[in-house]
Amino acid sequence: MKTRLFATIAVTAMLIANAAPAAAGALKTAVFAGGCFWSAQHDIEHTPGVRDVVVGYAGGTGRTPSYENHEGYLESIRVTYDPAVISYPQLVNAFFHHIDPTDPNGQICDQGPSYRTAVFAADAAEKAQAEQVKAQIGKQLGTNVRTLVLGPTTFWMGETYHQHYADKNPVNYMAYRVGCGRDRALRTIWGKG
């Protein structure tokens, strides 16, 4: 009996020990609406700890939104990240630094309901963390932050031709970005040189 009990304890301990590294390396996702999803994807995908970024639609209630019909939805990104490298609050902070969080109507030259900014928190803990980051950003900028912090949402993947648009169409994307004045606007807000 003691041998069987010892063997059961040993196997259980071994299973727990082997499971720990996998759990420590587990990736998480976060959903943000940052105006034009091409720029939101392009700007955050190089953040240390970010493993993948896809574009799509979030925050709406209709079924199967598309680029041609996403009324009620925000152009959004789903970020897959490694929480061992970047925490959720750090990721939210990085997101804020790639947008104009003071604009309630969109981003730079992209104005209208689908270009508003938002953080979609997965649970109450993330929502509290996002609200705290938002408050810090407001203090830093000395103004009202208009980016919404919302609860969980269904994320609908965008069309293939929108995924990594800046990488696949660098000339067209840069013409849009320069014409929009995105970098100039972000330098004005954040003081980046």
PDB file of C-alpha atoms in Angstrom:
ATOM      1  CA  MET A   1       0.000   0.000   0.000  1.00  0.00           C
ATOM      2  CA  LYS A   2       2.810   2.397   0.918  1.00  0.00           C
ATOM      3  CA  THR A   3       4.603   1.613  -2.352  1.00  0.00           C
ATOM      4  CA  ARG A   4       1.484   2.367  -4.418  1.00  0.00           C
ATOM      5  CA  LEU A   5       0.898   5.612  -2.485  1.00  0.00           C
ATOM      6  CA  PHE A   6       4.534   6.627  -2.961  1.00  0.00           C
ATOM      7  CA  ALA A   7       4.329   5.850  -6.702  1.00  0.00           C
ATOM      8  CA  THR A   8       1.130   7.907  -7.053  1.00  0.00           C
ATOM      9  CA  ILE A   9       2.709  10.881  -5.247  1.00  0.00           C
ATOM     10  CA  ALA A  10       5.869  10.600  -7.347  1.00  0.00           C
ATOM     11  CA  VAL A  11       3.934  10.487 -10.633  1.00  0.00           C
ATOM     12  CA  THR A  12       1.734  13.419  -9.550  1.00  0.00           C
ATOM     13  CA  ALA A  13       4.792  15.473  -8.557  1.00  0.00           C
ATOM     14  CA  MET A  14       6.470  14.652 -11.863  1.00  0.00           C
ATOM     15  CA  LEU A  15       3.360  15.694 -13.846  1.00  0.00           C
ATOM     16  CA  ILE A  16       3.114  18.983 -11.946  1.00  0.00           C
ATOM     17  CA  ALA A  17       6.817  19.687 -12.450  1.00  0.00           C
ATOM     18  CA  ASN A  18       6.558  18.995 -16.182  1.00  0.00           C
ATOM     19  CA  ALA A  19       3.427  21.131 -16.529  1.00  0.00           C
ATOM     20  CA  ALA A  20       4.948  24.193 -14.832  1.00  0.00           C
ATOM     21  CA  PRO A  21       7.216  25.260 -17.714  1.00  0.00           C
ATOM     22  CA  ALA A  22       4.363  24.986 -20.217  1.00  0.00           C
ATOM     23  CA  ALA A  23       2.116  27.137 -18.030  1.00  0.00           C
ATOM     24  CA  ALA A  24       4.901  29.685 -17.528  1.00  0.00           C
ATOM     25  CA  GLY A  25       5.334  29.957 -21.298  1.00  0.00           C
ATOM     26  CA  ALA A  26       1.620  30.329 -22.055  1.00  0.00           C
ATOM     27  CA  LEU A  27       0.751  33.173 -24.396  1.00  0.00           C
ATOM     28  CA  LYS A  28      -2.173  35.543 -23.850  1.00  0.00           C
ATOM     29  CA  THR A  29      -4.219  37.760 -26.132  1.00  0.00           C
ATOM     30  CA  ALA A  30      -5.465  41.324 -25.878  1.00  0.00           C
ATOM     31  CA  VAL A  31      -7.838  43.245 -28.150  1.00  0.00           C
ATOM     32  CA  PHE A  32      -7.438  46.941 -28.965  1.00  0.00           C
ATOM     33  CA  ALA A  33      -9.130  49.360 -31.349  1.00  0.00           C
ATOM     34  CA  GLY A  34      -6.598  51.913 -32.527  1.00  0.00           C
ATOM     35  CA  GLY A  35      -8.088  53.631 -35.547  1.00  0.00           C
ATOM     36  CA  CYS A  36      -6.997  52.235 -38.902  1.00  0.00           C
ATOM     37  CA  PHE A  37      -6.167  48.612 -38.187  1.00  0.00           C
ATOM     38  CA  TRP A  38      -3.275  48.659 -40.664  1.00  0.00           C
ATOM     39  CA  SER A  39      -1.469  51.238 -38.530  1.00  0.00           C
ATOM     40  CA  ALA A  40      -2.473  49.675 -35.226  1.00  0.00           C
ATOM     41  CA  GLN A  41      -0.995  46.361 -36.375  1.00  0.00           C
ATOM     42  CA  HIS A  42       2.096  47.916 -37.921  1.00  0.00           C
ATOM     43  CA  ASP A  43       2.942  50.001 -34.870  1.00  0.00           C
ATOM     44  CA  ILE A  44       2.525  47.471 -32.051  1.00  0.00           C
ATOM     45  CA  GLU A  45       3.849  44.312 -33.712  1.00  0.00           C
ATOM     46  CA  HIS A  46       7.474  45.261 -32.991  1.00  0.00           C
ATOM     47  CA  THR A  47       6.901  45.674 -29.247  1.00  0.00           C
ATOM     48  CA  PRO A  48       9.092  43.246 -27.258  1.00  0.00           C
ATOM     49  CA  GLY A  49       6.974  40.323 -26.073  1.00  0.00           C
ATOM     50  CA  VAL A  50       4.409  40.645 -28.862  1.00  0.00           C
ATOM     51  CA  ARG A  51       4.296  37.388 -30.812  1.00  0.00           C
ATOM     52  CA  ASP A  52       1.531  38.017 -33.358  1.00  0.00           C
ATOM     53  CA  VAL A  53      -0.978  40.684 -34.340  1.00  0.00           C
ATOM     54  CA  VAL A  54      -4.022  40.175 -36.553  1.00  0.00           C
ATOM     55  CA  VAL A  55      -6.555  42.738 -37.721  1.00  0.00           C
ATOM     56  CA  GLY A  56     -10.309  42.496 -37.552  1.00  0.00           C
ATOM     57  CA  TYR A  57     -13.443  43.891 -35.990  1.00  0.00           C
ATOM     58  CA  ALA A  58     -14.596  44.097 -32.362  1.00  0.00           C
ATOM     59  CA  GLY A  59     -17.166  45.736 -30.171  1.00  0.00           C
ATOM     60  CA  GLY A  60     -20.226  45.274 -32.371  1.00  0.00           C
ATOM     61  CA  THR A  61     -23.266  43.085 -32.138  1.00  0.00           C
ATOM     62  CA  GLY A  62     -24.002  42.105 -35.743  1.00  0.00           C
ATOM     63  CA  ARG A  63     -22.986  38.790 -37.225  1.00  0.00           C
ATOM     64  CA  THR A  64     -19.922  38.280 -39.403  1.00  0.00           C
ATOM     65  CA  PRO A  65     -18.694  41.829 -39.998  1.00  0.00           C
ATOM     66  CA  SER A  66     -16.650  42.542 -43.110  1.00  0.00           C
ATOM     67  CA  TYR A  67     -14.672  45.509 -44.384  1.00  0.00           C
ATOM     68  CA  GLU A  68     -17.608  46.474 -46.565  1.00  0.00           C
ATOM     69  CA  ASN A  69     -20.119  46.070 -43.717  1.00  0.00           C
ATOM     70  CA  HIS A  70     -18.890  46.540 -40.153  1.00  0.00           C
ATOM     71  CA  GLU A  71     -21.330  49.144 -38.875  1.00  0.00           C
ATOM     72  CA  GLY A  72     -21.266  49.200 -35.094  1.00  0.00           C
ATOM     73  CA  TYR A  73     -17.802  47.619 -34.984  1.00  0.00           C
ATOM     74  CA  LEU A  74     -14.391  49.175 -34.414  1.00  0.00           C
ATOM     75  CA  GLU A  75     -11.428  48.317 -36.625  1.00  0.00           C
ATOM     76  CA  SER A  76      -9.364  46.335 -34.126  1.00  0.00           C
ATOM     77  CA  ILE A  77      -6.312  44.211 -33.542  1.00  0.00           C
ATOM     78  CA  ARG A  78      -5.858  41.025 -31.552  1.00  0.00           C
ATOM     79  CA  VAL A  79      -2.406  40.926 -30.009  1.00  0.00           C
ATOM     80  CA  THR A  80      -0.862  37.638 -28.909  1.00  0.00           C
ATOM     81  CA  TYR A  81       1.834  38.318 -26.343  1.00  0.00           C
ATOM     82  CA  ASP A  82       4.118  36.597 -23.874  1.00  0.00           C
ATOM     83  CA  PRO A  83       3.259  37.784 -20.333  1.00  0.00           C
ATOM     84  CA  ALA A  84       6.698  36.609 -19.163  1.00  0.00           C
ATOM     85  CA  VAL A  85       8.183  39.363 -21.380  1.00  0.00           C
ATOM     86  CA  ILE A  86       5.515  42.092 -21.259  1.00  0.00           C
ATOM     87  CA  SER A  87       2.746  42.452 -18.712  1.00  0.00           C
ATOM     88  CA  TYR A  88      -0.802  43.398 -19.650  1.00  0.00           C
ATOM     89  CA  PRO A  89      -0.427  46.946 -18.213  1.00  0.00           C
ATOM     90  CA  GLN A  90       2.836  47.390 -20.140  1.00  0.00           C
ATOM     91  CA  LEU A  91       1.103  46.249 -23.329  1.00  0.00           C
ATOM     92  CA  VAL A  92      -1.784  48.663 -22.744  1.00  0.00           C
ATOM     93  CA  ASN A  93       0.739  51.453 -22.174  1.00  0.00           C
ATOM     94  CA  ALA A  94       2.535  50.572 -25.428  1.00  0.00           C
ATOM     95  CA  PHE A  95      -0.814  50.643 -27.252  1.00  0.00           C
ATOM     96  CA  PHE A  96      -1.612  54.114 -25.908  1.00  0.00           C
ATOM     97  CA  HIS A  97       1.746  55.415 -27.145  1.00  0.00           C
ATOM     98  CA  HIS A  98       0.843  54.422 -30.724  1.00  0.00           C
ATOM     99  CA  ILE A  99      -2.436  56.351 -30.858  1.00  0.00           C
ATOM    100  CA  ASP A 100      -3.924  59.759 -30.119  1.00  0.00           C
ATOM    101  CA  PRO A 101      -5.884  58.862 -26.987  1.00  0.00           C
ATOM    102  CA  THR A 102      -7.421  62.352 -26.783  1.00  0.00           C
ATOM    103  CA  ASP A 103      -9.487  62.067 -29.988  1.00  0.00           C
ATOM    104  CA  PRO A 104     -13.034  60.796 -29.328  1.00  0.00           C
ATOM    105  CA  ASN A 105     -13.931  60.559 -33.025  1.00  0.00           C
ATOM    106  CA  GLY A 106     -11.168  58.487 -34.604  1.00  0.00           C
ATOM    107  CA  GLN A 107      -7.482  58.712 -35.362  1.00  0.00           C
ATOM    108  CA  ILE A 108      -5.599  61.434 -37.229  1.00  0.00           C
ATOM    109  CA  CYS A 109      -7.131  61.487 -40.735  1.00  0.00           C
ATOM    110  CA  ASP A 110      -9.393  58.476 -40.108  1.00  0.00           C
ATOM    111  CA  GLN A 111     -12.500  59.869 -38.461  1.00  0.00           C
ATOM    112  CA  GLY A 112     -15.810  58.177 -37.792  1.00  0.00           C
ATOM    113  CA  PRO A 113     -17.363  55.533 -35.564  1.00  0.00           C
ATOM    114  CA  SER A 114     -15.286  52.566 -36.758  1.00  0.00           C
ATOM    115  CA  TYR A 115     -12.010  54.423 -36.068  1.00  0.00           C
ATOM    116  CA  ARG A 116     -12.610  55.232 -32.391  1.00  0.00           C
ATOM    117  CA  THR A 117     -10.104  53.827 -29.917  1.00  0.00           C
ATOM    118  CA  ALA A 118     -10.754  51.260 -27.185  1.00  0.00           C
ATOM    119  CA  VAL A 119      -9.158  48.699 -24.922  1.00  0.00           C
ATOM    120  CA  PHE A 120     -11.250  45.526 -24.646  1.00  0.00           C
ATOM    121  CA  ALA A 121     -10.395  44.000 -21.263  1.00  0.00           C
ATOM    122  CA  ALA A 122     -10.958  40.258 -20.916  1.00  0.00           C
ATOM    123  CA  ASP A 123     -11.978  40.409 -17.257  1.00  0.00           C
ATOM    124  CA  ALA A 124     -12.371  42.699 -14.238  1.00  0.00           C
ATOM    125  CA  ALA A 125      -8.657  42.534 -13.359  1.00  0.00           C
ATOM    126  CA  GLU A 126      -7.599  43.604 -16.859  1.00  0.00           C
ATOM    127  CA  LYS A 127     -10.238  46.336 -16.874  1.00  0.00           C
ATOM    128  CA  ALA A 128      -8.884  47.754 -13.592  1.00  0.00           C
ATOM    129  CA  GLN A 129      -5.321  47.617 -14.947  1.00  0.00           C
ATOM    130  CA  ALA A 130      -6.332  49.294 -18.211  1.00  0.00           C
ATOM    131  CA  GLU A 131      -8.205  52.032 -16.322  1.00  0.00           C
ATOM    132  CA  GLN A 132      -5.108  52.630 -14.203  1.00  0.00           C
ATOM    133  CA  VAL A 133      -2.913  52.952 -17.297  1.00  0.00           C
ATOM    134  CA  LYS A 134      -5.494  55.286 -18.862  1.00  0.00           C
ATOM    135  CA  ALA A 135      -5.414  57.502 -15.754  1.00  0.00           C
ATOM    136  CA  GLN A 136      -1.591  57.603 -15.865  1.00  0.00           C
ATOM    137  CA  ILE A 137      -1.683  58.562 -19.552  1.00  0.00           C
ATOM    138  CA  GLY A 138      -4.162  61.346 -18.739  1.00  0.00           C
ATOM    139  CA  LYS A 139      -1.795  62.704 -16.077  1.00  0.00           C
ATOM    140  CA  GLN A 140       1.191  62.426 -18.413  1.00  0.00           C
ATOM    141  CA  LEU A 141      -0.579  64.289 -21.211  1.00  0.00           C
ATOM    142  CA  GLY A 142      -2.382  66.675 -18.888  1.00  0.00           C
ATOM    143  CA  THR A 143      -5.680  66.165 -20.677  1.00  0.00           C
ATOM    144  CA  ASN A 144      -8.753  63.975 -20.866  1.00  0.00           C
ATOM    145  CA  VAL A 145      -8.129  60.548 -22.407  1.00  0.00           C
ATOM    146  CA  ARG A 146     -11.034  59.616 -24.661  1.00  0.00           C
ATOM    147  CA  THR A 147     -10.044  56.015 -25.386  1.00  0.00           C
ATOM    148  CA  LEU A 148     -12.725  53.716 -24.007  1.00  0.00           C
ATOM    149  CA  VAL A 149     -11.975  50.830 -21.663  1.00  0.00           C
ATOM    150  CA  LEU A 150     -14.611  48.190 -22.354  1.00  0.00           C
ATOM    151  CA  GLY A 151     -15.313  44.631 -21.299  1.00  0.00           C
ATOM    152  CA  PRO A 152     -14.747  41.446 -23.259  1.00  0.00           C
ATOM    153  CA  THR A 153     -15.770  41.284 -26.894  1.00  0.00           C
ATOM    154  CA  THR A 154     -15.918  38.830 -29.735  1.00  0.00           C
ATOM    155  CA  PHE A 155     -13.078  39.481 -32.154  1.00  0.00           C
ATOM    156  CA  TRP A 156     -13.852  38.799 -35.804  1.00  0.00           C
ATOM    157  CA  MET A 157     -10.816  38.163 -37.996  1.00  0.00           C
ATOM    158  CA  GLY A 158     -10.435  40.610 -40.875  1.00  0.00           C
ATOM    159  CA  GLU A 159      -9.996  39.683 -44.494  1.00  0.00           C
ATOM    160  CA  THR A 160      -6.713  38.145 -45.614  1.00  0.00           C
ATOM    161  CA  TYR A 161      -5.753  41.117 -47.788  1.00  0.00           C
ATOM    162  CA  HIS A 162      -5.832  43.380 -44.685  1.00  0.00           C
ATOM    163  CA  GLN A 163      -3.522  41.164 -42.609  1.00  0.00           C
ATOM    164  CA  HIS A 164      -0.018  42.689 -42.391  1.00  0.00           C
ATOM    165  CA  TYR A 165      -1.016  45.183 -45.075  1.00  0.00           C
ATOM    166  CA  ALA A 166       1.962  47.460 -44.326  1.00  0.00           C
ATOM    167  CA  ASP A 167       4.421  44.591 -44.862  1.00  0.00           C
ATOM    168  CA  LYS A 168       2.749  43.324 -48.047  1.00  0.00           C
ATOM    169  CA  ASN A 169       2.127  46.784 -49.547  1.00  0.00           C
ATOM    170  CA  PRO A 170       4.886  49.037 -48.176  1.00  0.00           C
ATOM    171  CA  VAL A 171       4.662  51.743 -50.860  1.00  0.00           C
ATOM    172  CA  ASN A 172       0.872  52.073 -50.635  1.00  0.00           C
ATOM    173  CA  TYR A 173       0.928  51.930 -46.854  1.00  0.00           C
ATOM    174  CA  MET A 174       3.643  54.579 -46.505  1.00  0.00           C
ATOM    175  CA  ALA A 175       1.796  56.855 -48.949  1.00  0.00           C
ATOM    176  CA  TYR A 176      -1.288  56.516 -46.737  1.00  0.00           C
ATOM    177  CA  ARG A 177       0.698  57.028 -43.507  1.00  0.00           C
ATOM    178  CA  VAL A 178       2.566  60.100 -44.768  1.00  0.00           C
ATOM    179  CA  GLY A 179      -0.536  61.560 -46.391  1.00  0.00           C
ATOM    180  CA  CYS A 180      -2.454  61.056 -43.173  1.00  0.00           C
ATOM    181  CA  GLY A 181       0.253  62.797 -41.141  1.00  0.00           C
ATOM    182  CA  ARG A 182       0.265  60.001 -38.582  1.00  0.00           C
ATOM    183  CA  ASP A 183       3.896  60.224 -37.484  1.00  0.00           C
ATOM    184  CA  ARG A 184       3.800  64.021 -37.246  1.00  0.00           C
ATOM    185  CA  ALA A 185       0.627  63.869 -35.134  1.00  0.00           C
ATOM    186  CA  LEU A 186       2.046  61.209 -32.804  1.00  0.00           C
ATOM    187  CA  ARG A 187       5.275  63.207 -32.352  1.00  0.00           C
ATOM    188  CA  THR A 188       3.176  66.232 -31.385  1.00  0.00           C
ATOM    189  CA  ILE A 189       1.246  64.197 -28.794  1.00  0.00           C
ATOM    190  CA  TRP A 190       4.057  62.098 -27.364  1.00  0.00           C
ATOM    191  CA  GLY A 191       7.095  64.306 -28.018  1.00  0.00           C
ATOM    192  CA  LYS A 192       8.988  61.593 -29.877  1.00  0.00           C
ATOM    193  CA  GLY A 193      11.888  62.886 -31.924  1.00  0.00           C
TER     194      GLY A 193
END
